[in-house]
Short mmCIF file of C-alpha atoms in Angstrom, two decimals:
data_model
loop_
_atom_site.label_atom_id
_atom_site.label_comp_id
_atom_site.label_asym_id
_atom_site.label_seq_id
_atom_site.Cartn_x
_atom_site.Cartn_y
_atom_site.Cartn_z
CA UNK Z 1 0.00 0.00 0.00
CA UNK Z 2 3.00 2.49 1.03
CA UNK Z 3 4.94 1.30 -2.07
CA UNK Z 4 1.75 2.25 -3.75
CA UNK Z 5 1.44 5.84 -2.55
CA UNK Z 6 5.02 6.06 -3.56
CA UNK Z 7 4.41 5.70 -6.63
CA UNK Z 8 1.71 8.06 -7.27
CA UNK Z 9 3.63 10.66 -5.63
CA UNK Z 10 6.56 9.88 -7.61
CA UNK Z 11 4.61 10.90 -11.03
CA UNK Z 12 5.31 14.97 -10.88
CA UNK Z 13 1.81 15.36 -12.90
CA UNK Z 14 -0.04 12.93 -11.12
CA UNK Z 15 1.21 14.50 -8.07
CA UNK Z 16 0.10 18.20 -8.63
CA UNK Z 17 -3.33 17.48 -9.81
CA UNK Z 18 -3.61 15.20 -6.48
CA UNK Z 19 -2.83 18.09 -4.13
CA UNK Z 20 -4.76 20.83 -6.60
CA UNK Z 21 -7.52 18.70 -5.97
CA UNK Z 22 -6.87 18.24 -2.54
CA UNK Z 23 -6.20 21.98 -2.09
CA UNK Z 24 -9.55 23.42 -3.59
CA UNK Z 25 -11.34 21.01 -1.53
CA UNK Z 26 -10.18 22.13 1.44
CA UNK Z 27 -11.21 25.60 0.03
CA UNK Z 28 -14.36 24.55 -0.10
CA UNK Z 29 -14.19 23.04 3.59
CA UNK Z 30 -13.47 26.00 4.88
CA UNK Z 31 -15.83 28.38 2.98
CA UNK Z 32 -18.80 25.95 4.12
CA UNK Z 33 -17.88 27.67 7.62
CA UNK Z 34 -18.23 31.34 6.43
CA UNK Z 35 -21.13 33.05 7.57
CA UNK Z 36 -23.62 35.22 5.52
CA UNK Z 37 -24.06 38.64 6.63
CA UNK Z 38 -26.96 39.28 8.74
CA UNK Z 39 -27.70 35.78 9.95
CA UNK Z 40 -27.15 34.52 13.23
CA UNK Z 41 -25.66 30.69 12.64
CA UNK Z 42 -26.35 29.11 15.99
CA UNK Z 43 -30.14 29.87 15.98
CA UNK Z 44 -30.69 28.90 12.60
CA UNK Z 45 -29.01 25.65 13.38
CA UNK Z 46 -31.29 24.99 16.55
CA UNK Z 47 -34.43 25.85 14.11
CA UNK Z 48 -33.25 23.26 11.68
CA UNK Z 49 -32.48 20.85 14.76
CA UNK Z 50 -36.31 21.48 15.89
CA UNK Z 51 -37.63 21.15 12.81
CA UNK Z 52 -36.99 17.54 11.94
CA UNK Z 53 -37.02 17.46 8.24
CA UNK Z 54 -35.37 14.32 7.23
CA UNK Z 55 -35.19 15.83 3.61
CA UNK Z 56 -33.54 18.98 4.34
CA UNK Z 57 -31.21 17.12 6.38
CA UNK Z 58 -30.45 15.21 3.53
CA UNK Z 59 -29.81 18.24 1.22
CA UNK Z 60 -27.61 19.89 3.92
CA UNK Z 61 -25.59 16.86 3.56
CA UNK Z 62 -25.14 17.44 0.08
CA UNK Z 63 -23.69 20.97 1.26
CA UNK Z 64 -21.33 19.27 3.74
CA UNK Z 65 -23.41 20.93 6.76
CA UNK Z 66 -23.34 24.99 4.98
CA UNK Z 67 -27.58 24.86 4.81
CA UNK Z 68 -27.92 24.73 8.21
CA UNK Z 69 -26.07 27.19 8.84
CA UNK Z 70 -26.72 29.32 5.74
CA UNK Z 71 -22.77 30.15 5.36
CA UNK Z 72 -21.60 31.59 1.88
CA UNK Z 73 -22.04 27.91 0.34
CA UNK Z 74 -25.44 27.06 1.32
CA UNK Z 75 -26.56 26.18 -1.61
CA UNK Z 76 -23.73 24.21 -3.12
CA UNK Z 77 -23.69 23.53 -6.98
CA UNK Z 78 -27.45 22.52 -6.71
CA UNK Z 79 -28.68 25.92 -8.90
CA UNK Z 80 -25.26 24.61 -11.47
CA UNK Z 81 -27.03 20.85 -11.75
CA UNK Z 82 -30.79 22.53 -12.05
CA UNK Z 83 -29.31 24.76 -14.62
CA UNK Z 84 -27.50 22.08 -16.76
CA UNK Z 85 -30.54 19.77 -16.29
CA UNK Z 86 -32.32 22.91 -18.21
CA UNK Z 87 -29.87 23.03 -20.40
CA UNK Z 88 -30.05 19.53 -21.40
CA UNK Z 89 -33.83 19.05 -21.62
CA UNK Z 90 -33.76 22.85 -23.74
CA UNK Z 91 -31.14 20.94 -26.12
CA UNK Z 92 -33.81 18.30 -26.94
CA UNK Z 93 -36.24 21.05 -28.73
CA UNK Z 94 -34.55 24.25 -29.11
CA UNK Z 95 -32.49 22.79 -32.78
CA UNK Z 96 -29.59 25.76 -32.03
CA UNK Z 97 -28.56 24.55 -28.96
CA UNK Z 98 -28.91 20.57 -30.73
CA UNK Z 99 -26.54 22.20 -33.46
CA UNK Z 100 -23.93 23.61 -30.69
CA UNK Z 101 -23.31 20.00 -29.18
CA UNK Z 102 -22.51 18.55 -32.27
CA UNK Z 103 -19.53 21.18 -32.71
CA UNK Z 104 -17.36 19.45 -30.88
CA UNK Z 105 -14.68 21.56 -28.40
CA UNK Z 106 -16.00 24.90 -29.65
CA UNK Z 107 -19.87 24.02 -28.92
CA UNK Z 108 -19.40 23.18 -25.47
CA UNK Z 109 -17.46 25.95 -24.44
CA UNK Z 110 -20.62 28.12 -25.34
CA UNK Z 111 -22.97 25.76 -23.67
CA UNK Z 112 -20.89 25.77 -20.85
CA UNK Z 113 -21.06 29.36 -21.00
CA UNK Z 114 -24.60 29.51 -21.54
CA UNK Z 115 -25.12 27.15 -18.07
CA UNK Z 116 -23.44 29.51 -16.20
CA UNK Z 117 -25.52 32.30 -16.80
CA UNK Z 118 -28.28 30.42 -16.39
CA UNK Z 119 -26.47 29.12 -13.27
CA UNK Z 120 -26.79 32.82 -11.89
CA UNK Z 121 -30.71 33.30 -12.55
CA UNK Z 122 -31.09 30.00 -10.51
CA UNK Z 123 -29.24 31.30 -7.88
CA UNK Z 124 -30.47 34.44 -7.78
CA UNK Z 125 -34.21 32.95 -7.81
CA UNK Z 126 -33.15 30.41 -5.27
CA UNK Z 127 -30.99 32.74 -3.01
CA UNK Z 128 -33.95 35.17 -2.97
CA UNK Z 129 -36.81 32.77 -1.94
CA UNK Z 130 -34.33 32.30 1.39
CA UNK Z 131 -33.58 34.88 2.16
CA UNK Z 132 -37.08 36.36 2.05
CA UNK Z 133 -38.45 33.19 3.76
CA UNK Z 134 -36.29 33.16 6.89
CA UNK Z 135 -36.92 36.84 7.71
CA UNK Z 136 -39.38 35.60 9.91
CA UNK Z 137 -38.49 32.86 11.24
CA UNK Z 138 -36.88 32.23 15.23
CA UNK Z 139 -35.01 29.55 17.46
CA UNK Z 140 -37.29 27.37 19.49
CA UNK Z 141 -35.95 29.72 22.34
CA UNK Z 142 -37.19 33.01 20.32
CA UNK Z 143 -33.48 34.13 19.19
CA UNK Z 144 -34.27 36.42 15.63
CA UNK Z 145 -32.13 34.36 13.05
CA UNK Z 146 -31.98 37.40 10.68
CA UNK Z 147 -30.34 40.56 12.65
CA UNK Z 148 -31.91 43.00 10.27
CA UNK Z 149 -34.45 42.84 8.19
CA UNK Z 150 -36.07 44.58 4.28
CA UNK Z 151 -34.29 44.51 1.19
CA UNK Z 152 -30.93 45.05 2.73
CA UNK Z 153 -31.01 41.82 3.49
CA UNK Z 154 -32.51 40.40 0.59
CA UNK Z 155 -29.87 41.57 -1.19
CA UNK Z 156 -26.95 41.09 0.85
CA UNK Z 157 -28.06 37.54 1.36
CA UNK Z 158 -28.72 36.84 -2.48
CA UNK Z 159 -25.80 38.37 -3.74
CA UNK Z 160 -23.54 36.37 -0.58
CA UNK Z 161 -25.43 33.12 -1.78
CA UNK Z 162 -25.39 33.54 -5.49
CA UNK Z 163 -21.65 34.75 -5.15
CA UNK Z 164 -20.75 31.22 -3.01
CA UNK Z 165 -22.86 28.93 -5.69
CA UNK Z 166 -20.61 30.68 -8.68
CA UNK Z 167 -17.45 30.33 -6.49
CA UNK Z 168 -18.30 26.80 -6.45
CA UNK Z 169 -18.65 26.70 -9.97
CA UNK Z 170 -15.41 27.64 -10.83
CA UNK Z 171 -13.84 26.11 -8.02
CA UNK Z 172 -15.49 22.56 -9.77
CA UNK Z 173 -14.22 23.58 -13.03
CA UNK Z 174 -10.85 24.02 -12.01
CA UNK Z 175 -10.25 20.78 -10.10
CA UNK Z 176 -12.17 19.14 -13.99
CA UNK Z 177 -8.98 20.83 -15.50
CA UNK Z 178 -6.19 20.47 -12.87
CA UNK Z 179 -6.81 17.84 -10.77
CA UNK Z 180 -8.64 14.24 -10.74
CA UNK Z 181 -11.80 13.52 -10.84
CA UNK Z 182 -14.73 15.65 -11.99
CA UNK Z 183 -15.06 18.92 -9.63
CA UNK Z 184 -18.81 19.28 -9.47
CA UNK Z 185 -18.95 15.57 -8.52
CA UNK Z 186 -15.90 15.60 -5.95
CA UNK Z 187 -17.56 18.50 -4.42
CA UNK Z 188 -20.47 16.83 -3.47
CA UNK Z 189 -18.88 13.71 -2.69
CA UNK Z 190 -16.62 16.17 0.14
CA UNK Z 191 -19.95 17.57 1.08
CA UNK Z 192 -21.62 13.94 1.64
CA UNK Z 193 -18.00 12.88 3.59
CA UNK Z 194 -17.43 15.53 5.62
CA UNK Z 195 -20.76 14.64 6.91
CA UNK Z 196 -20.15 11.24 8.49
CA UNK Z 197 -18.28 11.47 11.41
CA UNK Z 198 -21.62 14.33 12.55
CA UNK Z 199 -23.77 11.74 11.41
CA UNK Z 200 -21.71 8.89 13.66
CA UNK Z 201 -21.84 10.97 16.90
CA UNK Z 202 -25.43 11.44 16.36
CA UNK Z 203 -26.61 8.05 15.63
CA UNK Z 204 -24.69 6.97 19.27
CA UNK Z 205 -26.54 9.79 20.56
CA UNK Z 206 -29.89 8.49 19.51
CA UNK Z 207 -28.99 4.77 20.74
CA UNK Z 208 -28.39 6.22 24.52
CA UNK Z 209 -31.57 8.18 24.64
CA UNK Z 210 -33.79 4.63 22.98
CA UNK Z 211 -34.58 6.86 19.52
CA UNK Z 212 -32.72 4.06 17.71
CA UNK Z 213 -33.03 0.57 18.74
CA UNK Z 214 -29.49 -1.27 18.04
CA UNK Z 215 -31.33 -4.40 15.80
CA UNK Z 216 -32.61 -2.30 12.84
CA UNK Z 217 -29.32 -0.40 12.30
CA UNK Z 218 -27.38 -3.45 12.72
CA UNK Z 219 -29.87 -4.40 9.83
CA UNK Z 220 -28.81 -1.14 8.23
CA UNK Z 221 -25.12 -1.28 8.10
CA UNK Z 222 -25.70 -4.82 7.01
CA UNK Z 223 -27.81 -3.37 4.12
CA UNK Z 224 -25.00 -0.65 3.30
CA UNK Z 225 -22.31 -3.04 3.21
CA UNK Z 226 -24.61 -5.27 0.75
CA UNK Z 227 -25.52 -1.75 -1.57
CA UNK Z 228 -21.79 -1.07 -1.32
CA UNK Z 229 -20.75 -3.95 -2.79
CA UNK Z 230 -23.64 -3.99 -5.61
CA UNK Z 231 -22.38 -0.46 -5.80
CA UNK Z 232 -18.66 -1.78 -7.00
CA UNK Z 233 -19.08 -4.40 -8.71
CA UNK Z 234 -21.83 -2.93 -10.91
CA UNK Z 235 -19.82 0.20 -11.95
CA UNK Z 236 -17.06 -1.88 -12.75
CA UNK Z 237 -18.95 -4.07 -14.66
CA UNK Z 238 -18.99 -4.22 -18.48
CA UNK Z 239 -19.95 -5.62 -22.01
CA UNK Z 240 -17.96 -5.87 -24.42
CA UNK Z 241 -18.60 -5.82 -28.04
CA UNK Z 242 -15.92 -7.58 -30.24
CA UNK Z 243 -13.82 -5.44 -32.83
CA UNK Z 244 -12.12 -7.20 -35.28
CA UNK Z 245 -9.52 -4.31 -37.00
CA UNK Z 246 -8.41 -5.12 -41.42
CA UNK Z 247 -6.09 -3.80 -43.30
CA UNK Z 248 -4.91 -4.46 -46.76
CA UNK Z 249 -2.31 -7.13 -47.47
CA UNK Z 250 0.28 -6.67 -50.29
CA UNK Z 251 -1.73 -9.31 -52.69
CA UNK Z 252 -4.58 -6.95 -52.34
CA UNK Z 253 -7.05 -8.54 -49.89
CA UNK Z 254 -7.12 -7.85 -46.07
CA UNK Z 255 -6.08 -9.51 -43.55
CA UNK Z 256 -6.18 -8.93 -39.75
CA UNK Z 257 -4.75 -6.23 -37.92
CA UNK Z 258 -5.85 -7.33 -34.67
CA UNK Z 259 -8.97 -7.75 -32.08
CA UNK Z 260 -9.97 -5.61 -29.73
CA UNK Z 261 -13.20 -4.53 -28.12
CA UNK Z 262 -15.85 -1.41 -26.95
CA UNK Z 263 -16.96 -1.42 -23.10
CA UNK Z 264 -19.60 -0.07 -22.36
CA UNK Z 265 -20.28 -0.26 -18.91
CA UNK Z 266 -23.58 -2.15 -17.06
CA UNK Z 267 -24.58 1.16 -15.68
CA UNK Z 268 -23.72 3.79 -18.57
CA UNK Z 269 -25.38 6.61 -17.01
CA UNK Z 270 -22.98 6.48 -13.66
CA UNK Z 271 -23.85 8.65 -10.96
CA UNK Z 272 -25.14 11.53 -12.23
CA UNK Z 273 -29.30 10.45 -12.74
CA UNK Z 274 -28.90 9.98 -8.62
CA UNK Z 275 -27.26 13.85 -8.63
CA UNK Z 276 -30.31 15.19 -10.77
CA UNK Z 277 -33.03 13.19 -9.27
CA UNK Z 278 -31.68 13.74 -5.72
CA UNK Z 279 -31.16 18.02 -6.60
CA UNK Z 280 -35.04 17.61 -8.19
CA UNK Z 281 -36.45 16.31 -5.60
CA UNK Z 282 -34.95 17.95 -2.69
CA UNK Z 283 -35.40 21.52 -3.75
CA UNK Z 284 -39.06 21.87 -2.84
CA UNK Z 285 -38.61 21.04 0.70
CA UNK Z 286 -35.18 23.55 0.93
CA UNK Z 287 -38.15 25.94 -0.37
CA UNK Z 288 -41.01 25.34 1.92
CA UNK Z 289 -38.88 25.12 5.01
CA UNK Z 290 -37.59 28.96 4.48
CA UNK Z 291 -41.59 29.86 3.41
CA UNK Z 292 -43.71 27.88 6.27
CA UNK Z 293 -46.55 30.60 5.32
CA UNK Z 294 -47.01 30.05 1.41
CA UNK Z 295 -49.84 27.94 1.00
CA UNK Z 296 -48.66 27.02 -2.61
CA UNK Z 297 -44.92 25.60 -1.27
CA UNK Z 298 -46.42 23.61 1.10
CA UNK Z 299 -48.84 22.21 -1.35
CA UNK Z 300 -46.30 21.46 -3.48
CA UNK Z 301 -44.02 19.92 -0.58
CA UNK Z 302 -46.47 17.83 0.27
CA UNK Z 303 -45.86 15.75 -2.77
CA UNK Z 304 -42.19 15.38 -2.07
CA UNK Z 305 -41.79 14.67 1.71
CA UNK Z 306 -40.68 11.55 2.28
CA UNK Z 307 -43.71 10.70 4.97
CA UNK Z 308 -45.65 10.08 1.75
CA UNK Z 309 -45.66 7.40 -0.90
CA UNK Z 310 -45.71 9.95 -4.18
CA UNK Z 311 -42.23 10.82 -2.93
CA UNK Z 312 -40.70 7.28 -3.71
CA UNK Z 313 -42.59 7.10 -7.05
CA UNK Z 314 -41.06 10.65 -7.81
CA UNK Z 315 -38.20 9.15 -7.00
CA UNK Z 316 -38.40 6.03 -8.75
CA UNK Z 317 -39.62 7.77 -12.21
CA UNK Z 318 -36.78 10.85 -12.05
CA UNK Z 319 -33.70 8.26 -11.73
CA UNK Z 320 -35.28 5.74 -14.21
CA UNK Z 321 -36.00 9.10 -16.15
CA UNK Z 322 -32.68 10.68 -16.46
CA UNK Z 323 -31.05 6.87 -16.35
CA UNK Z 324 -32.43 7.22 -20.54
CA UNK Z 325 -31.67 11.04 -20.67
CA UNK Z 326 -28.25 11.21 -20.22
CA UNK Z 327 -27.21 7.74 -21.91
CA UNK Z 328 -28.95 9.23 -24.35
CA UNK Z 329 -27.31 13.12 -24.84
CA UNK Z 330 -23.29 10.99 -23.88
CA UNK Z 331 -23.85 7.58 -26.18
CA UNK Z 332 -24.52 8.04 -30.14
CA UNK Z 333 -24.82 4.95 -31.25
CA UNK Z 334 -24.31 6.50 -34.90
CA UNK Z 335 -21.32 7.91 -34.06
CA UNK Z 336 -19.95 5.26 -32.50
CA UNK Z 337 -20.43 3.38 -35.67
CA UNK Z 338 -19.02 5.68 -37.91
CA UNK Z 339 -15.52 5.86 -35.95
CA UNK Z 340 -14.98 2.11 -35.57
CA UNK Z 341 -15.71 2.12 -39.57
CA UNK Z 342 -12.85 5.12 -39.77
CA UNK Z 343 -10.71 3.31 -37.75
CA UNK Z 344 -11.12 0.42 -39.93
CA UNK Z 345 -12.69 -1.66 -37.35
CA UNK Z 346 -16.01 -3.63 -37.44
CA UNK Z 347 -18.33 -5.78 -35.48
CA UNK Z 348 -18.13 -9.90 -36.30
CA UNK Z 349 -21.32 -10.46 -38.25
CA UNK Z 350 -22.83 -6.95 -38.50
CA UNK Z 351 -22.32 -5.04 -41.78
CA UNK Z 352 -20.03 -1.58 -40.95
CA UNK Z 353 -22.85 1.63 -40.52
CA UNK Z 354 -26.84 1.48 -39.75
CA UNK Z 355 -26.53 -2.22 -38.34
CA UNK Z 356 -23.43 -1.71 -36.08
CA UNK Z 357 -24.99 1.53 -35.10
CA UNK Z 358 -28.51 -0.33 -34.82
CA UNK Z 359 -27.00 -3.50 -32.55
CA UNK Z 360 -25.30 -1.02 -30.11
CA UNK Z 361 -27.78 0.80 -29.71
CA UNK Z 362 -30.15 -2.16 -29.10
CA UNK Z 363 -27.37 -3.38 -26.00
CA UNK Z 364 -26.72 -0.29 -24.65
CA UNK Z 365 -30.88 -0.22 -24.49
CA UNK Z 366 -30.60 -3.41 -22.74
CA UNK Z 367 -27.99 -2.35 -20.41
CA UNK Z 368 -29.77 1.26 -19.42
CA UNK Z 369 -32.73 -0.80 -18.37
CA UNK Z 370 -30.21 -2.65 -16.17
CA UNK Z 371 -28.73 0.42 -14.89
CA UNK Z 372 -32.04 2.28 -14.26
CA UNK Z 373 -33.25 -0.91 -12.41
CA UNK Z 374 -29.96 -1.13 -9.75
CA UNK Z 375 -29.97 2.89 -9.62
CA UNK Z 376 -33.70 2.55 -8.21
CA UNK Z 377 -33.07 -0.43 -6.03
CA UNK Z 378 -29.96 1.01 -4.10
CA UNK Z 379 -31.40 4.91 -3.93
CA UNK Z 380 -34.91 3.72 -2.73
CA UNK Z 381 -34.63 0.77 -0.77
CA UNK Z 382 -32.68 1.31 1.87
CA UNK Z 383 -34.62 4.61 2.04
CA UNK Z 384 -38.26 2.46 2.77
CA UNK Z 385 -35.81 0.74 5.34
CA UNK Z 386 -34.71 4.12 7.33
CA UNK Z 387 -38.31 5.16 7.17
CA UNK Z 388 -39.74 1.60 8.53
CA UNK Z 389 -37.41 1.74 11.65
CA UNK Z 390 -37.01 5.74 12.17
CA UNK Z 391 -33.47 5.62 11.27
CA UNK Z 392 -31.34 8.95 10.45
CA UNK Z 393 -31.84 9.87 6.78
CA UNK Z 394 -27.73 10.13 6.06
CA UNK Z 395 -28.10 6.06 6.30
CA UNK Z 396 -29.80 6.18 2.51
CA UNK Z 397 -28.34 4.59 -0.74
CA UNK Z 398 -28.43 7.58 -2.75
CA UNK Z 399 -25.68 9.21 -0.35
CA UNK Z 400 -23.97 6.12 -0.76
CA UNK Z 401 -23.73 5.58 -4.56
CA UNK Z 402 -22.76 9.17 -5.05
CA UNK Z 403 -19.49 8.62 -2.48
CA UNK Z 404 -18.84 5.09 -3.94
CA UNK Z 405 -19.05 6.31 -7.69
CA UNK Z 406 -17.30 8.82 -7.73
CA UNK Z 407 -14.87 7.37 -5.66
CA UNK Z 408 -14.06 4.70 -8.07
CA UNK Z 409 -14.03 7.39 -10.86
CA UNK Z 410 -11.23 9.36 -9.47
CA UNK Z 411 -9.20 5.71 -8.62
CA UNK Z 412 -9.57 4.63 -12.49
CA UNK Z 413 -7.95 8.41 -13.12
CA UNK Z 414 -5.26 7.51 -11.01
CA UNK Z 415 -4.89 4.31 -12.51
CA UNK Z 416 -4.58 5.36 -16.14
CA UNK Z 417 -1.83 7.93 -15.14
CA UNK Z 418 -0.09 4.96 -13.13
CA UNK Z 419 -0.37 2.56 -16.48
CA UNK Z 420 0.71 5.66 -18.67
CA UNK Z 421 4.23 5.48 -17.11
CA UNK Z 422 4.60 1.73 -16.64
CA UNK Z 423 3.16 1.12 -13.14
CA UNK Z 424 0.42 -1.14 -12.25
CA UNK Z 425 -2.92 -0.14 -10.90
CA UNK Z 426 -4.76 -1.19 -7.86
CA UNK Z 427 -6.12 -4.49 -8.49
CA UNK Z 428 -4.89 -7.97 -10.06
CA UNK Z 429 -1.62 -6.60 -9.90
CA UNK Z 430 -2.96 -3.05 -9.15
CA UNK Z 431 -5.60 -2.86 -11.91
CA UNK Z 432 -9.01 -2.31 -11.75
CA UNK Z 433 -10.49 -4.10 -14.42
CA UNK Z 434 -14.35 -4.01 -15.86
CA UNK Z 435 -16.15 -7.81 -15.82
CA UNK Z 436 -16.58 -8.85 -18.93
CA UNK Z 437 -20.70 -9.45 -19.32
CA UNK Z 438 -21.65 -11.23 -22.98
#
């Protein structure tokens, strides 16, 4: 294991973007502990404490704790995932934007740019609602939680809160470029981590006062270890299709050039349906618990508290939902096609063009419907479980697969830079190595 770290600190590139990563999380550690002007921290906390909503304590974990406290990073990078969900459903019927993802390099960079500033009027929309809706509110011992009150507020909050989400932003984007791992995804996954050891204390907490009986959350780690190990061996999982590569001989036929193959993974979709679902159906209850006195929130949070059944179907039907999405908008099947035929490659018994393009697209339909199907099972499951037995919400499967996930995203990116200059990997002799599913 030393030997191991050795050698990933003995790769000067690897090296850097390891503690630039490492770095910019931190930054983000210690921003969740900046306060926004005007608020007092300590009876906003106690309101949340009083309050009880299992949800919102579930989206403050996503924050790493900054919710509850309403510091500059309250709202993590949720307004950046609502935005690029908008982005990607506006894609499917506005053609222009359509055309712009098919421009390669130079078409992302102006979606990208178009997300952020659509980024901003979420977070200014989001950051507003707050800030108006906890004007009013108080600590169970009748502290104020806003020391001053009117539009000086409203704005000074907003602009703090929209300011922290866009820091964020960047912040992501620069560990994406110079460091391992994708940012937005890594800071969430610090959020969720940074999380646990509060969560550990409390859970003991609740076992000495009789709130949580020891049986059912021996039950529960059992059913985490069990989800964690679906978790792995499912995201390393793959099938893949045979590639046979020609060339022409010197008497003018072809012969072979060599076999190789395309993975494409059990669960194509990774993590990210749990990170939209999860942002989806999470916001109206950040919303209703800052405006207890709009009629229309509440009616709408009623369908998305977890005390109800219509929040697991929700549930169920946005990760099965955006499973299909975004296989969809990251796998072309025709363009797969067309660069295994440029590459001189094809597919044993399928003719190079529509059928190749037809046949993966009819397995990777196949393996989305297996990937929706486990993403459902792990997210909701244990969730009926915690509910059942009045467990703490942080226990859930959707916390779970995010921190698993993108865990073993960032140790494949180590892996390829270890293989790049001759060293081995983690598993069977360091490498960590997708099962091969026919």
């Amino acid at each position: 294991m030393f030997k191991k770290i050795e050698e990933i600190f003995s790769i000067p590139e690897l090296r850097k973007r390891i503690l630039m990563t490492l770095m910019l999380l931190a930054v983000f550690r210690i921003g969740a502990h900046v306060p926004t002007p005007g608020v007092n921290g300590q009876a906003l906390s106690q309101f949340f404490q009083n309050a009880g909503n299992n949800l919102l304590g579930f989206f403050d974990m996503f924050t790493g704790g900054a919710l509850e406290k309403l510091t500059v990073f309250a709202m993590g990078v949720m307004p950046y995932i609502s935005a690029s969900i908008i982005m990607e459903l506006l894609a499917v019927v506005i053609p222009t934007l359509a055309e712009l993802k098919k421009r390669g390099s130079e078409g992302r960079q102006k979606i990208t740019k178009y997300t952020r500033y659509l980024t901003v009027v979420v977070a200014v929309i989001q950051g507003l609602a707050i800030s108006i809706g906890i004007e009013n509110m108080r600590a169970p011992d009748g502290s104020p939680i806003v020391f001053m009150d009117g539009w000086q507020f409203r704005f000074i909050a907003t602009l703090t809160l929209t300011t922290g989400t866009m820091f964020l932003v960047w912040l992501g984007e620069k560990i994406t470029s110079y460091g391992v791992g994708n940012g937005m995804s890594l800071i969430i996954m610090a959020g969720i981590i940074s999380s646990f050891p509060g969560a550990v204390v409390n859970t003991f907490s609740l076992m000495e006062t009789g709130t949580v009986q020891i049986i059912p959350l021996i039950v529960a780690v059992a059913i985490m270890v069990g989800a964690f190990i679906a978790i792995v061996f499912m995201e390393t999982s793959q099938r893949r299709l045979p590639i046979q590569y020609v060339r022409k001989g010197n008497a003018g036929g072809t012969v072979n050039a060599g076999n190789s193959y395309l993975p494409l993974r059990l669960n194509p979709a990774g993590v990210i349906p749990i990170i939209f679902a999860s942002t989806l159906i999470t916001l109206p209850a950040t919303l209703a618990t800052f405006m207890p006195q709009d009629p229309f929130v509440q009616k709408i949070n009623f369908f998305f508290s977890p005390e109800y059944p219509v929040y697991y179907v929700l549930d169920l039907v946005l990760i099965i939902f955006f499973t299909y999405f975004y296989t969809s908008i990251i796998f072309n099947p025709t363009d797969i096609a067309d660069n295994i035929n440029k590459s001189g490659g094809v597919m044993p018994g399928k003719r190079p063009g529509i059928e190749t393009a037809n046949y993966i697209d009819y397995v990777l339909t196949r393996l989305t419907f297996i990937g929706a199907i486990y993403l459902a099972i792990v997210s909701v499951m244990p969730q009926l479980f915690i509910r059942a037995f009045g467990l703490p919400f942080y226990f859930g499967g959707t916390s779970l697969l995010i921190v698993v996930g993108v865990g073993l995203d960032v140790i494949q990116k180590i892996e390829s830079h270890l293989l790049t200059h001759n060293y081995d990997g983690f598993l069977k002799k360091g490498r960590i190595r997708g099962r091969n599913w026919s």
